[in-house]
């Protein structure tokens, strides 16, 4: 009778977990498709070519052909990105030591170059936000409506209820949809955690900001401690910020000082319903522990 009771108890404990397997698998598949699609959209031509070569696919063609070939291989729906509507934005040059206009013949493109203590302010009428860029050099491509800045770069995005600042080596941003790429970038943002105002620092070898406001950090680091030699931080190969409160980590490690304490092969924090959420900590009796909501 004791064996029967133990077997019944184990079955009653495992049955809810089996019932949730389908839902968890569906969520994992949805997350895989979303993150893989973002990786394909932000990868360079050479990264896509190397990706195809590893899978034994042809590496002929341009970037869009390589991306389409990989989407077909992974069974992803190939969606042509919609052409963004041109936003009404005012550009004001607050300061610049030098400026010059020039034109390229092949392809035909018109440029404005600003040099020396440059400050550029852009006002986005649609969202009511203000974009301020300070750097040593700014090149404005009038033909495709984009800006490239480099040298002592500081970029501040001011919105009605928040402000974020970025620093880095270089920045390229489209003024049509504010999609941009940071090289060796660091972002600073204030967040309220448990009714406390904390300043988080995000650093990445490359930071992509997409038109749908998704952010991808490659070679990323997160901390709310001091940015230089922090008391703790999380290092990850990839960090995806997919929506409000929704983010994911890939190949990540938690460091206290310079000592790695915990490794995350993959972690996903959903923005809406929370089905599986690990809790990690330390107790005097049990020692280090890991629990889940299941």
Coordinates of C-alpha atoms in Angstrom, one line a residue:
X1 CA 0.0 0.0 0.0
X2 CA 2.9 2.4 0.8
X3 CA 4.3 1.9 -2.8
X4 CA 0.9 2.6 -4.3
X5 CA 0.5 5.8 -2.2
X6 CA 4.0 7.0 -3.2
X7 CA 3.4 6.3 -6.9
X8 CA 0.0 8.1 -6.7
X9 CA 1.7 11.1 -5.0
X10 CA 4.4 11.3 -7.7
X11 CA 1.8 11.1 -10.4
X12 CA -0.3 13.9 -8.9
X13 CA 2.8 16.1 -8.6
X14 CA 4.0 15.5 -12.2
X15 CA 0.6 15.6 -13.9
X16 CA 0.3 19.5 -13.8
X17 CA 3.8 19.8 -15.2
X18 CA 3.0 17.4 -18.1
X19 CA -0.2 19.4 -18.7
X20 CA 1.8 22.5 -19.2
X21 CA 4.4 21.0 -21.5
X22 CA 2.5 21.8 -24.7
X23 CA 2.2 25.5 -23.6
X24 CA 5.8 25.7 -22.6
X25 CA 6.9 24.2 -25.9
X26 CA 4.7 26.6 -27.9
X27 CA 6.3 29.5 -26.0
X28 CA 9.8 28.3 -26.5
X29 CA 9.1 27.8 -30.3
X30 CA 7.6 31.3 -30.5
X31 CA 10.6 32.9 -28.7
X32 CA 13.0 30.9 -30.9
X33 CA 11.3 32.2 -34.1
X34 CA 11.3 35.8 -32.8
X35 CA 14.9 35.9 -31.6
X36 CA 16.2 34.0 -34.7
X37 CA 14.3 36.4 -37.0
X38 CA 15.9 39.4 -35.2
X39 CA 19.3 37.8 -35.6
X40 CA 18.8 37.4 -39.3
X41 CA 17.6 40.9 -39.7
X42 CA 20.5 42.5 -37.9
X43 CA 23.4 40.2 -39.1
X44 CA 25.9 41.6 -41.6
X45 CA 26.5 40.2 -45.1
X46 CA 29.6 38.4 -43.9
X47 CA 27.8 36.9 -40.8
X48 CA 25.0 35.6 -43.0
X49 CA 27.5 34.2 -45.5
X50 CA 29.4 32.4 -42.7
X51 CA 26.0 31.1 -41.3
X52 CA 25.1 29.7 -44.7
X53 CA 28.5 28.1 -45.1
X54 CA 28.2 26.3 -41.7
X55 CA 24.8 24.9 -42.8
X56 CA 26.1 23.8 -46.2
X57 CA 24.0 26.3 -48.0
X58 CA 25.0 28.4 -51.1
X59 CA 26.7 31.7 -50.2
X60 CA 26.0 33.3 -53.6
X61 CA 23.9 36.4 -53.9
X62 CA 23.4 39.6 -51.9
X63 CA 22.5 40.1 -48.3
X64 CA 18.7 39.8 -48.8
X65 CA 19.1 36.5 -50.7
X66 CA 21.3 35.0 -48.0
X67 CA 18.7 36.1 -45.4
X68 CA 15.8 34.6 -47.4
X69 CA 17.8 31.3 -47.8
X70 CA 18.4 31.0 -44.1
X71 CA 14.7 31.9 -43.3
X72 CA 13.6 29.0 -45.6
X73 CA 16.1 26.6 -44.0
X74 CA 14.9 27.4 -40.5
X75 CA 11.2 27.3 -41.5
X76 CA 10.6 31.0 -40.7
X77 CA 8.1 33.1 -42.5
X78 CA 9.9 35.5 -44.8
X79 CA 8.3 38.9 -44.1
X80 CA 9.3 41.9 -46.2
X81 CA 9.9 44.8 -43.9
X82 CA 7.4 47.6 -44.6
X83 CA 8.7 50.8 -46.0
X84 CA 8.6 53.3 -43.1
X85 CA 6.6 56.4 -43.5
X86 CA 8.7 59.5 -43.5
X87 CA 8.3 61.3 -40.1
X88 CA 8.2 65.0 -39.8
X89 CA 11.3 66.0 -37.9
X90 CA 13.1 69.3 -37.4
X91 CA 16.9 69.4 -37.3
X92 CA 18.8 72.2 -35.5
X93 CA 22.5 72.6 -35.6
X94 CA 23.4 74.2 -32.2
X95 CA 27.2 74.3 -32.8
X96 CA 29.9 73.2 -35.2
X97 CA 33.4 74.6 -36.0
X98 CA 33.3 73.6 -39.7
X99 CA 30.7 72.6 -42.2
X100 CA 30.7 71.7 -45.9
X101 CA 28.3 70.2 -48.5
X102 CA 29.5 67.7 -51.1
X103 CA 27.9 65.2 -53.5
X104 CA 28.9 61.7 -54.6
X105 CA 28.5 60.7 -58.2
X106 CA 28.1 56.9 -57.9
X107 CA 25.6 56.5 -56.3
X108 CA 24.3 60.1 -56.5
X109 CA 24.0 61.2 -52.8
X110 CA 24.1 64.6 -51.1
X111 CA 26.0 65.0 -47.8
X112 CA 26.4 67.6 -45.1
X113 CA 29.6 67.3 -43.0
X114 CA 30.0 68.9 -39.6
X115 CA 33.3 68.9 -37.8
X116 CA 34.5 70.1 -34.3
X117 CA 32.4 70.3 -31.2
X118 CA 29.2 69.4 -33.0
X119 CA 25.8 69.5 -31.3
X120 CA 22.8 68.4 -33.3
X121 CA 19.2 68.5 -32.0
X122 CA 16.3 66.7 -33.7
X123 CA 12.6 67.0 -32.8
X124 CA 10.2 64.2 -33.6
X125 CA 6.8 65.7 -33.9
X126 CA 5.0 62.4 -34.1
X127 CA 6.3 61.0 -30.7
X128 CA 7.1 64.3 -29.1
X129 CA 10.6 63.2 -28.4
X130 CA 13.9 65.1 -28.6
X131 CA 17.1 63.6 -29.9
X132 CA 20.4 65.3 -29.1
X133 CA 23.7 64.2 -30.5
X134 CA 27.1 65.6 -29.5
X135 CA 30.3 64.4 -31.2
X136 CA 33.5 65.5 -33.0
X137 CA 32.1 64.6 -36.4
X138 CA 28.6 64.2 -37.9
X139 CA 27.8 63.3 -41.5
X140 CA 24.2 63.8 -42.7
X141 CA 23.2 61.9 -45.8
X142 CA 20.4 64.0 -47.2
X143 CA 19.5 61.5 -49.9
X144 CA 18.6 58.6 -47.5
X145 CA 17.9 60.8 -44.5
X146 CA 20.4 59.2 -42.1
X147 CA 23.1 60.5 -39.7
X148 CA 26.5 59.0 -38.8
X149 CA 28.3 60.4 -35.8
X150 CA 31.7 59.5 -34.3
X151 CA 34.3 60.8 -31.8
X152 CA 33.4 61.6 -28.2
X153 CA 29.8 60.6 -29.0
X154 CA 26.9 61.3 -26.6
X155 CA 23.4 60.6 -27.7
X156 CA 20.4 61.6 -25.4
X157 CA 16.8 60.6 -26.1
X158 CA 14.3 62.7 -24.2
X159 CA 10.7 61.7 -24.0
X160 CA 7.7 63.0 -22.0
X161 CA 8.2 60.6 -19.1
X162 CA 11.8 59.4 -19.4
X163 CA 15.3 60.1 -20.7
X164 CA 18.0 57.7 -21.9
X165 CA 21.6 58.5 -22.8
X166 CA 24.0 56.6 -25.0
X167 CA 27.8 56.9 -25.4
X168 CA 30.0 55.0 -27.8
X169 CA 32.5 55.1 -30.6
X170 CA 30.1 55.6 -33.5
X171 CA 26.4 55.8 -34.3
X172 CA 24.3 55.5 -37.5
X173 CA 20.6 56.3 -37.3
X174 CA 17.8 56.6 -39.8
X175 CA 15.7 59.7 -39.3
X176 CA 12.7 58.0 -41.0
X177 CA 12.1 55.4 -38.3
X178 CA 14.9 56.1 -35.7
X179 CA 16.4 52.7 -36.3
X180 CA 20.1 52.8 -35.4
X181 CA 23.4 50.9 -34.8
X182 CA 25.8 51.7 -32.0
X183 CA 29.4 50.5 -32.0
X184 CA 30.9 49.9 -28.5
X185 CA 27.9 51.6 -27.0
X186 CA 26.8 52.2 -23.4
X187 CA 23.2 53.1 -22.5
X188 CA 22.0 54.6 -19.2
X189 CA 18.4 54.4 -18.1
X190 CA 16.5 54.9 -14.8
X191 CA 14.1 52.1 -13.7
X192 CA 11.9 51.7 -10.6
X193 CA 12.5 48.3 -8.9
X194 CA 10.6 47.5 -5.7
X195 CA 9.7 51.2 -5.3
X196 CA 13.3 52.2 -5.5
X197 CA 14.8 54.3 -8.3
X198 CA 17.8 52.6 -9.8
X199 CA 20.1 53.5 -12.7
X200 CA 20.9 50.7 -15.0
X201 CA 23.9 50.6 -17.4
X202 CA 23.7 48.5 -20.6
X203 CA 26.9 48.0 -22.6
X204 CA 27.4 46.1 -25.9
X205 CA 30.0 45.7 -28.5
X206 CA 27.2 46.3 -30.9
X207 CA 23.7 47.7 -30.1
X208 CA 20.9 47.5 -32.6
X209 CA 17.7 49.6 -32.1
X210 CA 15.0 48.4 -34.5
X211 CA 12.0 50.3 -35.9
X212 CA 9.6 48.3 -33.7
X213 CA 11.6 49.6 -30.6
X214 CA 13.2 46.2 -30.0
X215 CA 16.8 46.4 -28.8
X216 CA 19.6 43.8 -29.4
X217 CA 22.9 43.8 -27.6
X218 CA 25.7 41.6 -28.9
X219 CA 28.5 41.1 -26.3
X220 CA 26.3 42.8 -23.7
X221 CA 26.7 43.7 -20.0
X222 CA 24.0 44.8 -17.5
X223 CA 24.5 46.3 -14.1
X224 CA 22.9 48.8 -11.7
X225 CA 26.2 49.2 -9.9
X226 CA 28.9 51.6 -11.1
X227 CA 29.8 51.1 -14.8
X228 CA 33.6 51.0 -14.2
X229 CA 34.6 47.9 -12.2
X230 CA 31.0 47.1 -11.0
X231 CA 30.3 45.2 -7.8
X232 CA 28.1 42.9 -9.8
X233 CA 27.1 42.5 -13.5
X234 CA 25.6 40.1 -16.0
X235 CA 27.6 39.2 -19.2
X236 CA 25.8 37.7 -22.1
X237 CA 26.5 36.9 -25.8
X238 CA 23.1 38.2 -26.7
X239 CA 20.6 40.3 -24.9
X240 CA 17.1 40.9 -26.5
X241 CA 14.8 43.6 -25.2
X242 CA 11.6 42.6 -27.0
X243 CA 9.0 44.7 -25.3
X244 CA 7.9 46.3 -22.0
X245 CA 9.2 44.0 -19.3
X246 CA 10.0 41.3 -21.9
X247 CA 13.6 40.3 -22.4
X248 CA 15.9 37.4 -22.9
X249 CA 19.5 36.4 -22.3
X250 CA 21.7 33.9 -24.2
X251 CA 24.9 32.3 -22.9
X252 CA 25.0 34.6 -19.8
X253 CA 26.9 34.6 -16.5
X254 CA 26.3 36.4 -13.2
X255 CA 29.4 38.0 -11.7
X256 CA 29.9 39.3 -8.2
X257 CA 33.0 41.5 -8.5
X258 CA 35.2 39.5 -10.9
X259 CA 34.0 36.0 -9.7
X260 CA 31.4 34.2 -11.9
X261 CA 28.7 32.7 -9.6
X262 CA 26.0 31.4 -12.0
X263 CA 25.7 30.5 -15.6
X264 CA 22.5 30.9 -17.7
X265 CA 22.5 28.9 -21.0
X266 CA 19.3 30.8 -21.8
X267 CA 16.8 32.8 -19.9
X268 CA 13.5 34.4 -21.0
X269 CA 11.4 36.9 -19.0
X270 CA 7.9 37.2 -20.6
X271 CA 6.2 40.5 -20.5
X272 CA 2.7 39.2 -19.8
X273 CA 1.9 35.8 -18.4
X274 CA 4.7 34.2 -16.2
X275 CA 4.6 30.4 -16.5
X276 CA 8.2 29.4 -15.7
X277 CA 10.3 31.8 -13.6
X278 CA 13.4 30.6 -11.7
X279 CA 14.3 32.0 -8.3
X280 CA 17.9 31.7 -7.3
X281 CA 19.4 32.6 -3.9
X282 CA 21.2 31.5 -0.8
X283 CA 19.9 30.3 2.6
X284 CA 22.0 29.5 5.7
X285 CA 20.6 26.0 6.1
X286 CA 20.1 24.9 2.5
X287 CA 22.9 26.9 0.9
X288 CA 22.6 27.9 -2.7
X289 CA 19.2 27.0 -4.2
X290 CA 17.2 27.3 -7.5
X291 CA 13.4 27.0 -7.5
X292 CA 10.7 27.5 -10.1
X293 CA 7.0 28.6 -10.1
X294 CA 6.1 25.2 -11.3

